[in-house]
Amino acid sequence: MRPARKESHDSPATATTVADPTHGAQHVAIIMDGNGRWAKKKHLPRALGHKKGVEAVRNIVRAAGEMGINVLTLYAFSSENWSRPEDEISDLMGLLRQYIQSDIEEFVENGIKLKVIGNYKALEPDIVKLIEDALDRTAGNDRMVLAIALNYGAQDEIVRAMQNVAQAVKRGELTPEQIAPEHLNEALDTADLPPLDLLIRTSGEIRLSNFLLWQAAYSELYFTDVLWPDFDKRELQRALKSFGDRQRRFGGR
């Protein structure tokens, strides 16, 4: 899994054509990093960085639909984020409530199907209800899938998937020798999604942070110094242009 060349937001803009998905990416995932640093640079409260980050989510979801991306997966809240200060977690959960309530009508009107990966049922009951209502209301949509990773960790996901496979062995449906990658694929939270093509991380950090570890095995990686609140349509175009220019080998020559 070869990391992409680190991109600078000062590089010349060469964008894919909007509504003409020549980039070839069907499934794009983003580690949305840098809200706190964005706020710090501007001498603003951290909560305002998260609020600006939600605005970036809204803009990127719209841009992804325009650019022909079929599935957009966003790392919204990891299982490790519970270690953050209580007031910050409260702010993030409040923003999640607001986002679902304010954008659900747009999802319905624009054919966006909402999916959640991770253990979202461990969140507060009112948030779980909001999520499940949104899942129900958008279940029939087929223009684009927006997958939100909530209380998600890839290692936990893989363990849960292996437990499901182990249960199949216990029931006599498989022998240990028959276990193959497709059995794990089918047990992951992303089982109904296409393979991951491109994984983007903002803010200059170059690591996966326990996100889609199995799914990223042969995805292309793109790292940018741009902080998430500043990641806009033009920056997404840059990432897709980089992806479209690559030759994917999947382990071949």
PDB file of C-alpha atoms in Angstrom:
ATOM      1  CA  MET A   1       0.000   0.000   0.000  1.00  0.00           C
ATOM      2  CA  ARG A   2       2.109   2.897  -1.302  1.00  0.00           C
ATOM      3  CA  PRO A   3       1.406   6.340   0.175  1.00  0.00           C
ATOM      4  CA  ALA A   4       0.645   9.028  -2.315  1.00  0.00           C
ATOM      5  CA  ARG A   5       2.885  11.980  -2.864  1.00  0.00           C
ATOM      6  CA  LYS A   6       2.055  14.608  -0.292  1.00  0.00           C
ATOM      7  CA  GLU A   7       0.120  17.356  -1.997  1.00  0.00           C
ATOM      8  CA  SER A   8       0.436  21.057  -1.269  1.00  0.00           C
ATOM      9  CA  HIS A   9      -2.543  23.351  -1.554  1.00  0.00           C
ATOM     10  CA  ASP A  10      -0.211  25.785  -3.323  1.00  0.00           C
ATOM     11  CA  SER A  11       0.200  23.459  -6.326  1.00  0.00           C
ATOM     12  CA  PRO A  12      -1.368  24.494  -9.657  1.00  0.00           C
ATOM     13  CA  ALA A  13      -5.067  23.736  -9.909  1.00  0.00           C
ATOM     14  CA  THR A  14      -5.813  21.040 -12.448  1.00  0.00           C
ATOM     15  CA  ALA A  15      -9.349  19.899 -11.833  1.00  0.00           C
ATOM     16  CA  THR A  16     -11.545  17.164 -13.149  1.00  0.00           C
ATOM     17  CA  THR A  17     -14.619  18.374 -14.972  1.00  0.00           C
ATOM     18  CA  VAL A  18     -17.611  18.683 -12.711  1.00  0.00           C
ATOM     19  CA  ALA A  19     -20.306  16.107 -13.541  1.00  0.00           C
ATOM     20  CA  ASP A  20     -17.816  14.255 -15.788  1.00  0.00           C
ATOM     21  CA  PRO A  21     -16.269  11.565 -13.564  1.00  0.00           C
ATOM     22  CA  THR A  22     -13.158  10.978 -15.687  1.00  0.00           C
ATOM     23  CA  HIS A  23     -11.216  10.397 -12.478  1.00  0.00           C
ATOM     24  CA  GLY A  24     -12.648   6.874 -12.246  1.00  0.00           C
ATOM     25  CA  ALA A  25     -13.122   6.853  -8.463  1.00  0.00           C
ATOM     26  CA  GLN A  26     -16.309   5.158  -7.370  1.00  0.00           C
ATOM     27  CA  HIS A  27     -15.699   5.040  -3.596  1.00  0.00           C
ATOM     28  CA  VAL A  28     -13.809   7.825  -1.819  1.00  0.00           C
ATOM     29  CA  ALA A  29     -13.148   8.031   1.923  1.00  0.00           C
ATOM     30  CA  ILE A  30     -11.860  11.005   3.903  1.00  0.00           C
ATOM     31  CA  ILE A  31     -10.164  11.316   7.284  1.00  0.00           C
ATOM     32  CA  MET A  32     -11.369  14.805   8.161  1.00  0.00           C
ATOM     33  CA  ASP A  33      -8.527  16.153  10.279  1.00  0.00           C
ATOM     34  CA  GLY A  34      -7.535  19.635  11.409  1.00  0.00           C
ATOM     35  CA  ASN A  35     -10.584  21.334  12.930  1.00  0.00           C
ATOM     36  CA  GLY A  36      -8.786  22.129  16.166  1.00  0.00           C
ATOM     37  CA  ARG A  37      -5.642  23.399  14.447  1.00  0.00           C
ATOM     38  CA  TRP A  38      -7.746  25.543  12.126  1.00  0.00           C
ATOM     39  CA  ALA A  39      -9.370  27.201  15.138  1.00  0.00           C
ATOM     40  CA  LYS A  40      -6.052  27.609  16.942  1.00  0.00           C
ATOM     41  CA  LYS A  41      -4.458  29.315  13.938  1.00  0.00           C
ATOM     42  CA  LYS A  42      -7.309  31.812  13.912  1.00  0.00           C
ATOM     43  CA  HIS A  43      -7.337  32.257  17.716  1.00  0.00           C
ATOM     44  CA  LEU A  44     -10.869  30.885  17.891  1.00  0.00           C
ATOM     45  CA  PRO A  45     -12.470  28.384  20.288  1.00  0.00           C
ATOM     46  CA  ARG A  46     -11.988  24.755  19.260  1.00  0.00           C
ATOM     47  CA  ALA A  47     -15.770  24.352  19.050  1.00  0.00           C
ATOM     48  CA  LEU A  48     -15.854  26.860  16.187  1.00  0.00           C
ATOM     49  CA  GLY A  49     -13.328  24.730  14.336  1.00  0.00           C
ATOM     50  CA  HIS A  50     -15.671  21.767  14.588  1.00  0.00           C
ATOM     51  CA  LYS A  51     -18.596  23.917  13.452  1.00  0.00           C
ATOM     52  CA  LYS A  52     -16.614  25.058  10.420  1.00  0.00           C
ATOM     53  CA  GLY A  53     -15.742  21.412   9.796  1.00  0.00           C
ATOM     54  CA  VAL A  54     -19.447  20.550   9.569  1.00  0.00           C
ATOM     55  CA  GLU A  55     -19.835  23.251   6.909  1.00  0.00           C
ATOM     56  CA  ALA A  56     -16.987  21.596   4.993  1.00  0.00           C
ATOM     57  CA  VAL A  57     -18.805  18.248   5.239  1.00  0.00           C
ATOM     58  CA  ARG A  58     -21.912  19.789   3.749  1.00  0.00           C
ATOM     59  CA  ASN A  59     -19.966  21.323   0.849  1.00  0.00           C
ATOM     60  CA  ILE A  60     -17.965  18.169   0.099  1.00  0.00           C
ATOM     61  CA  VAL A  61     -21.050  15.940   0.084  1.00  0.00           C
ATOM     62  CA  ARG A  62     -22.607  18.219  -2.528  1.00  0.00           C
ATOM     63  CA  ALA A  63     -19.383  18.386  -4.552  1.00  0.00           C
ATOM     64  CA  ALA A  64     -18.947  14.604  -4.471  1.00  0.00           C
ATOM     65  CA  GLY A  65     -22.400  14.129  -5.947  1.00  0.00           C
ATOM     66  CA  GLU A  66     -21.602  16.601  -8.727  1.00  0.00           C
ATOM     67  CA  MET A  67     -18.335  14.822  -9.518  1.00  0.00           C
ATOM     68  CA  GLY A  68     -19.834  11.399 -10.020  1.00  0.00           C
ATOM     69  CA  ILE A  69     -18.639   9.758  -6.795  1.00  0.00           C
ATOM     70  CA  ASN A  70     -20.986   6.923  -5.909  1.00  0.00           C
ATOM     71  CA  VAL A  71     -19.924   6.410  -2.296  1.00  0.00           C
ATOM     72  CA  LEU A  72     -18.389   8.954   0.073  1.00  0.00           C
ATOM     73  CA  THR A  73     -17.252   7.619   3.455  1.00  0.00           C
ATOM     74  CA  LEU A  74     -16.373  10.152   6.153  1.00  0.00           C
ATOM     75  CA  TYR A  75     -14.533   9.481   9.427  1.00  0.00           C
ATOM     76  CA  ALA A  76     -16.685  11.538  11.777  1.00  0.00           C
ATOM     77  CA  PHE A  77     -16.032  10.114  15.257  1.00  0.00           C
ATOM     78  CA  SER A  78     -13.623   7.323  16.125  1.00  0.00           C
ATOM     79  CA  SER A  79     -13.885   4.887  19.001  1.00  0.00           C
ATOM     80  CA  GLU A  80     -10.729   6.546  20.363  1.00  0.00           C
ATOM     81  CA  ASN A  81     -12.308  10.019  20.373  1.00  0.00           C
ATOM     82  CA  TRP A  82     -14.049   9.250  23.678  1.00  0.00           C
ATOM     83  CA  SER A  83     -10.746  10.133  25.365  1.00  0.00           C
ATOM     84  CA  ARG A  84     -11.211  13.797  24.386  1.00  0.00           C
ATOM     85  CA  PRO A  85     -12.416  16.352  26.972  1.00  0.00           C
ATOM     86  CA  GLU A  86     -16.067  15.926  27.936  1.00  0.00           C
ATOM     87  CA  ASP A  87     -17.080  19.386  26.739  1.00  0.00           C
ATOM     88  CA  GLU A  88     -15.550  18.745  23.309  1.00  0.00           C
ATOM     89  CA  ILE A  89     -17.408  15.447  22.981  1.00  0.00           C
ATOM     90  CA  SER A  90     -20.618  17.239  23.960  1.00  0.00           C
ATOM     91  CA  ASP A  91     -19.990  19.860  21.264  1.00  0.00           C
ATOM     92  CA  LEU A  92     -19.366  17.152  18.642  1.00  0.00           C
ATOM     93  CA  MET A  93     -22.537  15.263  19.551  1.00  0.00           C
ATOM     94  CA  GLY A  94     -24.521  18.505  19.415  1.00  0.00           C
ATOM     95  CA  LEU A  95     -23.165  19.225  15.937  1.00  0.00           C
ATOM     96  CA  LEU A  96     -24.066  15.690  14.859  1.00  0.00           C
ATOM     97  CA  ARG A  97     -27.660  16.233  16.005  1.00  0.00           C
ATOM     98  CA  GLN A  98     -27.843  19.544  14.151  1.00  0.00           C
ATOM     99  CA  TYR A  99     -26.343  18.106  10.976  1.00  0.00           C
ATOM    100  CA  ILE A 100     -28.791  15.221  10.755  1.00  0.00           C
ATOM    101  CA  GLN A 101     -31.792  17.416  11.517  1.00  0.00           C
ATOM    102  CA  SER A 102     -30.823  20.218   9.144  1.00  0.00           C
ATOM    103  CA  ASP A 103     -29.658  18.118   6.185  1.00  0.00           C
ATOM    104  CA  ILE A 104     -32.008  15.132   6.133  1.00  0.00           C
ATOM    105  CA  GLU A 105     -34.436  16.877   3.751  1.00  0.00           C
ATOM    106  CA  GLU A 106     -31.596  17.626   1.353  1.00  0.00           C
ATOM    107  CA  PHE A 107     -30.554  13.961   1.466  1.00  0.00           C
ATOM    108  CA  VAL A 108     -34.100  12.898   0.626  1.00  0.00           C
ATOM    109  CA  GLU A 109     -34.508  15.445  -2.179  1.00  0.00           C
ATOM    110  CA  ASN A 110     -31.133  14.686  -3.768  1.00  0.00           C
ATOM    111  CA  GLY A 111     -31.224  10.893  -3.663  1.00  0.00           C
ATOM    112  CA  ILE A 112     -28.513  10.479  -1.030  1.00  0.00           C
ATOM    113  CA  LYS A 113     -28.654   7.248   0.932  1.00  0.00           C
ATOM    114  CA  LEU A 114     -27.259   7.524   4.446  1.00  0.00           C
ATOM    115  CA  LYS A 115     -25.262   4.646   5.909  1.00  0.00           C
ATOM    116  CA  VAL A 116     -23.490   4.455   9.260  1.00  0.00           C
ATOM    117  CA  ILE A 117     -20.507   2.240  10.020  1.00  0.00           C
ATOM    118  CA  GLY A 118     -19.269   1.597  13.536  1.00  0.00           C
ATOM    119  CA  ASN A 119     -21.159   1.069  16.785  1.00  0.00           C
ATOM    120  CA  TYR A 120     -23.471   4.080  16.563  1.00  0.00           C
ATOM    121  CA  LYS A 121     -25.982   2.407  18.885  1.00  0.00           C
ATOM    122  CA  ALA A 122     -23.647   3.169  21.792  1.00  0.00           C
ATOM    123  CA  LEU A 123     -24.351   6.892  21.341  1.00  0.00           C
ATOM    124  CA  GLU A 124     -27.016   8.753  23.288  1.00  0.00           C
ATOM    125  CA  PRO A 125     -30.554   7.402  22.683  1.00  0.00           C
ATOM    126  CA  ASP A 126     -31.863  10.557  20.996  1.00  0.00           C
ATOM    127  CA  ILE A 127     -28.943  10.526  18.534  1.00  0.00           C
ATOM    128  CA  VAL A 128     -29.529   6.834  17.800  1.00  0.00           C
ATOM    129  CA  LYS A 129     -33.185   7.610  17.032  1.00  0.00           C
ATOM    130  CA  LEU A 130     -32.231  10.514  14.748  1.00  0.00           C
ATOM    131  CA  ILE A 131     -29.790   8.269  12.901  1.00  0.00           C
ATOM    132  CA  GLU A 132     -32.215   5.387  12.500  1.00  0.00           C
ATOM    133  CA  ASP A 133     -34.982   7.698  11.306  1.00  0.00           C
ATOM    134  CA  ALA A 134     -32.562   9.158   8.730  1.00  0.00           C
ATOM    135  CA  LEU A 135     -31.491   5.661   7.647  1.00  0.00           C
ATOM    136  CA  ASP A 136     -35.136   4.688   7.150  1.00  0.00           C
ATOM    137  CA  ARG A 137     -36.031   7.862   5.246  1.00  0.00           C
ATOM    138  CA  THR A 138     -33.107   7.550   2.819  1.00  0.00           C
ATOM    139  CA  ALA A 139     -33.083   3.755   2.412  1.00  0.00           C
ATOM    140  CA  GLY A 140     -34.561   3.885  -1.086  1.00  0.00           C
ATOM    141  CA  ASN A 141     -32.243   6.564  -2.442  1.00  0.00           C
ATOM    142  CA  ASP A 142     -29.767   5.516  -5.114  1.00  0.00           C
ATOM    143  CA  ARG A 143     -27.937   8.576  -6.440  1.00  0.00           C
ATOM    144  CA  MET A 144     -25.099   8.467  -3.908  1.00  0.00           C
ATOM    145  CA  VAL A 145     -24.270   6.760  -0.614  1.00  0.00           C
ATOM    146  CA  LEU A 146     -22.959   8.874   2.242  1.00  0.00           C
ATOM    147  CA  ALA A 147     -21.375   6.539   4.788  1.00  0.00           C
ATOM    148  CA  ILE A 148     -20.577   8.121   8.134  1.00  0.00           C
ATOM    149  CA  ALA A 149     -18.134   6.383  10.489  1.00  0.00           C
ATOM    150  CA  LEU A 150     -19.423   6.943  14.034  1.00  0.00           C
ATOM    151  CA  ASN A 151     -17.842   5.370  17.111  1.00  0.00           C
ATOM    152  CA  TYR A 152     -15.797   3.489  14.544  1.00  0.00           C
ATOM    153  CA  GLY A 153     -12.427   1.752  14.768  1.00  0.00           C
ATOM    154  CA  ALA A 154     -11.093  -0.507  12.045  1.00  0.00           C
ATOM    155  CA  GLN A 155      -9.463  -2.966  14.429  1.00  0.00           C
ATOM    156  CA  ASP A 156     -12.764  -3.352  16.274  1.00  0.00           C
ATOM    157  CA  GLU A 157     -14.555  -3.807  12.944  1.00  0.00           C
ATOM    158  CA  ILE A 158     -12.134  -6.563  11.912  1.00  0.00           C
ATOM    159  CA  VAL A 159     -12.487  -8.305  15.277  1.00  0.00           C
ATOM    160  CA  ARG A 160     -16.291  -8.220  14.994  1.00  0.00           C
ATOM    161  CA  ALA A 161     -16.061  -9.576  11.460  1.00  0.00           C
ATOM    162  CA  MET A 162     -13.777 -12.405  12.568  1.00  0.00           C
ATOM    163  CA  GLN A 163     -16.177 -13.252  15.381  1.00  0.00           C
ATOM    164  CA  ASN A 164     -18.954 -13.607  12.786  1.00  0.00           C
ATOM    165  CA  VAL A 165     -16.758 -15.861  10.668  1.00  0.00           C
ATOM    166  CA  ALA A 166     -15.857 -17.894  13.767  1.00  0.00           C
ATOM    167  CA  GLN A 167     -19.559 -18.373  14.478  1.00  0.00           C
ATOM    168  CA  ALA A 168     -20.032 -19.693  10.938  1.00  0.00           C
ATOM    169  CA  VAL A 169     -17.237 -22.203  11.605  1.00  0.00           C
ATOM    170  CA  LYS A 170     -18.855 -23.144  14.912  1.00  0.00           C
ATOM    171  CA  ARG A 171     -22.167 -23.788  13.131  1.00  0.00           C
ATOM    172  CA  GLY A 172     -20.389 -26.068  10.668  1.00  0.00           C
ATOM    173  CA  GLU A 173     -20.963 -23.770   7.683  1.00  0.00           C
ATOM    174  CA  LEU A 174     -17.210 -23.387   7.116  1.00  0.00           C
ATOM    175  CA  THR A 175     -14.032 -25.165   8.074  1.00  0.00           C
ATOM    176  CA  PRO A 176     -11.043 -23.103   9.195  1.00  0.00           C
ATOM    177  CA  GLU A 177      -9.260 -24.076   5.979  1.00  0.00           C
ATOM    178  CA  GLN A 178     -12.109 -22.669   3.873  1.00  0.00           C
ATOM    179  CA  ILE A 179     -11.917 -19.173   5.358  1.00  0.00           C
ATOM    180  CA  ALA A 180     -11.050 -16.728   2.579  1.00  0.00           C
ATOM    181  CA  PRO A 181     -10.837 -12.922   2.281  1.00  0.00           C
ATOM    182  CA  GLU A 182     -14.354 -12.747   0.859  1.00  0.00           C
ATOM    183  CA  HIS A 183     -15.762 -14.188   4.091  1.00  0.00           C
ATOM    184  CA  LEU A 184     -14.255 -11.302   6.022  1.00  0.00           C
ATOM    185  CA  ASN A 185     -15.369  -8.788   3.377  1.00  0.00           C
ATOM    186  CA  GLU A 186     -18.937 -10.007   3.781  1.00  0.00           C
ATOM    187  CA  ALA A 187     -18.800  -9.555   7.555  1.00  0.00           C
ATOM    188  CA  LEU A 188     -17.430  -6.002   7.583  1.00  0.00           C
ATOM    189  CA  ASP A 189     -19.572  -2.897   8.133  1.00  0.00           C
ATOM    190  CA  THR A 190     -18.844  -1.959   4.501  1.00  0.00           C
ATOM    191  CA  ALA A 191     -19.985  -5.278   3.026  1.00  0.00           C
ATOM    192  CA  ASP A 192     -22.598  -3.636   0.804  1.00  0.00           C
ATOM    193  CA  LEU A 193     -20.251  -0.918  -0.491  1.00  0.00           C
ATOM    194  CA  PRO A 194     -17.930  -1.084  -3.520  1.00  0.00           C
ATOM    195  CA  PRO A 195     -14.174  -1.444  -2.952  1.00  0.00           C
ATOM    196  CA  LEU A 196     -12.419   1.645  -1.644  1.00  0.00           C
ATOM    197  CA  ASP A 197     -10.643   3.502  -4.459  1.00  0.00           C
ATOM    198  CA  LEU A 198      -9.212   6.588  -2.799  1.00  0.00           C
ATOM    199  CA  LEU A 199      -8.543   7.497   0.826  1.00  0.00           C
ATOM    200  CA  ILE A 200      -7.847  11.173   1.553  1.00  0.00           C
ATOM    201  CA  ARG A 201      -6.423  12.613   4.762  1.00  0.00           C
ATOM    202  CA  THR A 202      -6.301  16.318   5.459  1.00  0.00           C
ATOM    203  CA  SER A 203      -4.098  18.420   7.792  1.00  0.00           C
ATOM    204  CA  GLY A 204      -0.664  17.058   6.881  1.00  0.00           C
ATOM    205  CA  GLU A 205      -0.762  13.915   9.013  1.00  0.00           C
ATOM    206  CA  ILE A 206       0.384  10.784   7.177  1.00  0.00           C
ATOM    207  CA  ARG A 207      -1.298   7.841   8.864  1.00  0.00           C
ATOM    208  CA  LEU A 208      -4.582   5.924   8.699  1.00  0.00           C
ATOM    209  CA  SER A 209      -5.544   6.286  12.382  1.00  0.00           C
ATOM    210  CA  ASN A 210      -7.445   3.000  12.573  1.00  0.00           C
ATOM    211  CA  PHE A 211      -9.698   3.846   9.626  1.00  0.00           C
ATOM    212  CA  LEU A 212     -10.739   1.278   6.981  1.00  0.00           C
ATOM    213  CA  LEU A 213      -7.553  -0.748   7.473  1.00  0.00           C
ATOM    214  CA  TRP A 214      -8.833  -3.812   5.633  1.00  0.00           C
ATOM    215  CA  GLN A 215     -10.598  -1.846   2.911  1.00  0.00           C
ATOM    216  CA  ALA A 216      -7.539   0.333   2.206  1.00  0.00           C
ATOM    217  CA  ALA A 217      -5.318  -2.613   1.259  1.00  0.00           C
ATOM    218  CA  TYR A 218      -5.139  -1.523  -2.399  1.00  0.00           C
ATOM    219  CA  SER A 219      -6.753   1.891  -2.306  1.00  0.00           C
ATOM    220  CA  GLU A 220      -4.783   4.921  -3.396  1.00  0.00           C
ATOM    221  CA  LEU A 221      -3.773   7.300  -0.614  1.00  0.00           C
ATOM    222  CA  TYR A 222      -3.731  11.079  -0.840  1.00  0.00           C
ATOM    223  CA  PHE A 223      -2.397  13.349   1.881  1.00  0.00           C
ATOM    224  CA  THR A 224      -2.758  17.111   1.886  1.00  0.00           C
ATOM    225  CA  ASP A 225      -1.604  19.861   4.255  1.00  0.00           C
ATOM    226  CA  VAL A 226      -4.987  21.577   3.930  1.00  0.00           C
ATOM    227  CA  LEU A 227      -6.894  21.609   7.211  1.00  0.00           C
ATOM    228  CA  TRP A 228     -10.353  20.062   6.996  1.00  0.00           C
ATOM    229  CA  PRO A 229     -12.378  23.303   7.365  1.00  0.00           C
ATOM    230  CA  ASP A 230     -10.497  24.653   4.314  1.00  0.00           C
ATOM    231  CA  PHE A 231     -10.929  21.466   2.252  1.00  0.00           C
ATOM    232  CA  ASP A 232     -13.374  22.512  -0.443  1.00  0.00           C
ATOM    233  CA  LYS A 233     -14.599  21.506  -3.877  1.00  0.00           C
ATOM    234  CA  ARG A 234     -11.386  22.641  -5.514  1.00  0.00           C
ATOM    235  CA  GLU A 235      -9.289  20.553  -3.109  1.00  0.00           C
ATOM    236  CA  LEU A 236     -11.460  17.501  -3.801  1.00  0.00           C
ATOM    237  CA  GLN A 237     -10.896  18.077  -7.496  1.00  0.00           C
ATOM    238  CA  ARG A 238      -7.132  18.089  -6.897  1.00  0.00           C
ATOM    239  CA  ALA A 239      -7.343  14.774  -5.062  1.00  0.00           C
ATOM    240  CA  LEU A 240      -9.438  13.209  -7.825  1.00  0.00           C
ATOM    241  CA  LYS A 241      -7.057  14.534 -10.478  1.00  0.00           C
ATOM    242  CA  SER A 242      -4.164  12.903  -8.614  1.00  0.00           C
ATOM    243  CA  PHE A 243      -6.103   9.637  -8.441  1.00  0.00           C
ATOM    244  CA  GLY A 244      -7.002   9.753 -12.133  1.00  0.00           C
ATOM    245  CA  ASP A 245      -3.363  10.238 -13.100  1.00  0.00           C
ATOM    246  CA  ARG A 246      -2.172   7.092 -11.335  1.00  0.00           C
ATOM    247  CA  GLN A 247      -1.742   3.593 -12.706  1.00  0.00           C
ATOM    248  CA  ARG A 248      -3.248   1.125 -10.274  1.00  0.00           C
ATOM    249  CA  ARG A 249      -1.476  -2.246 -10.194  1.00  0.00           C
ATOM    250  CA  PHE A 250      -3.084  -4.111  -7.294  1.00  0.00           C
ATOM    251  CA  GLY A 251       0.177  -5.889  -6.566  1.00  0.00           C
ATOM    252  CA  GLY A 252       1.011  -6.522 -10.241  1.00  0.00           C
ATOM    253  CA  ARG A 253       3.893  -5.093 -12.230  1.00  0.00           C
TER     254      ARG A 253
END
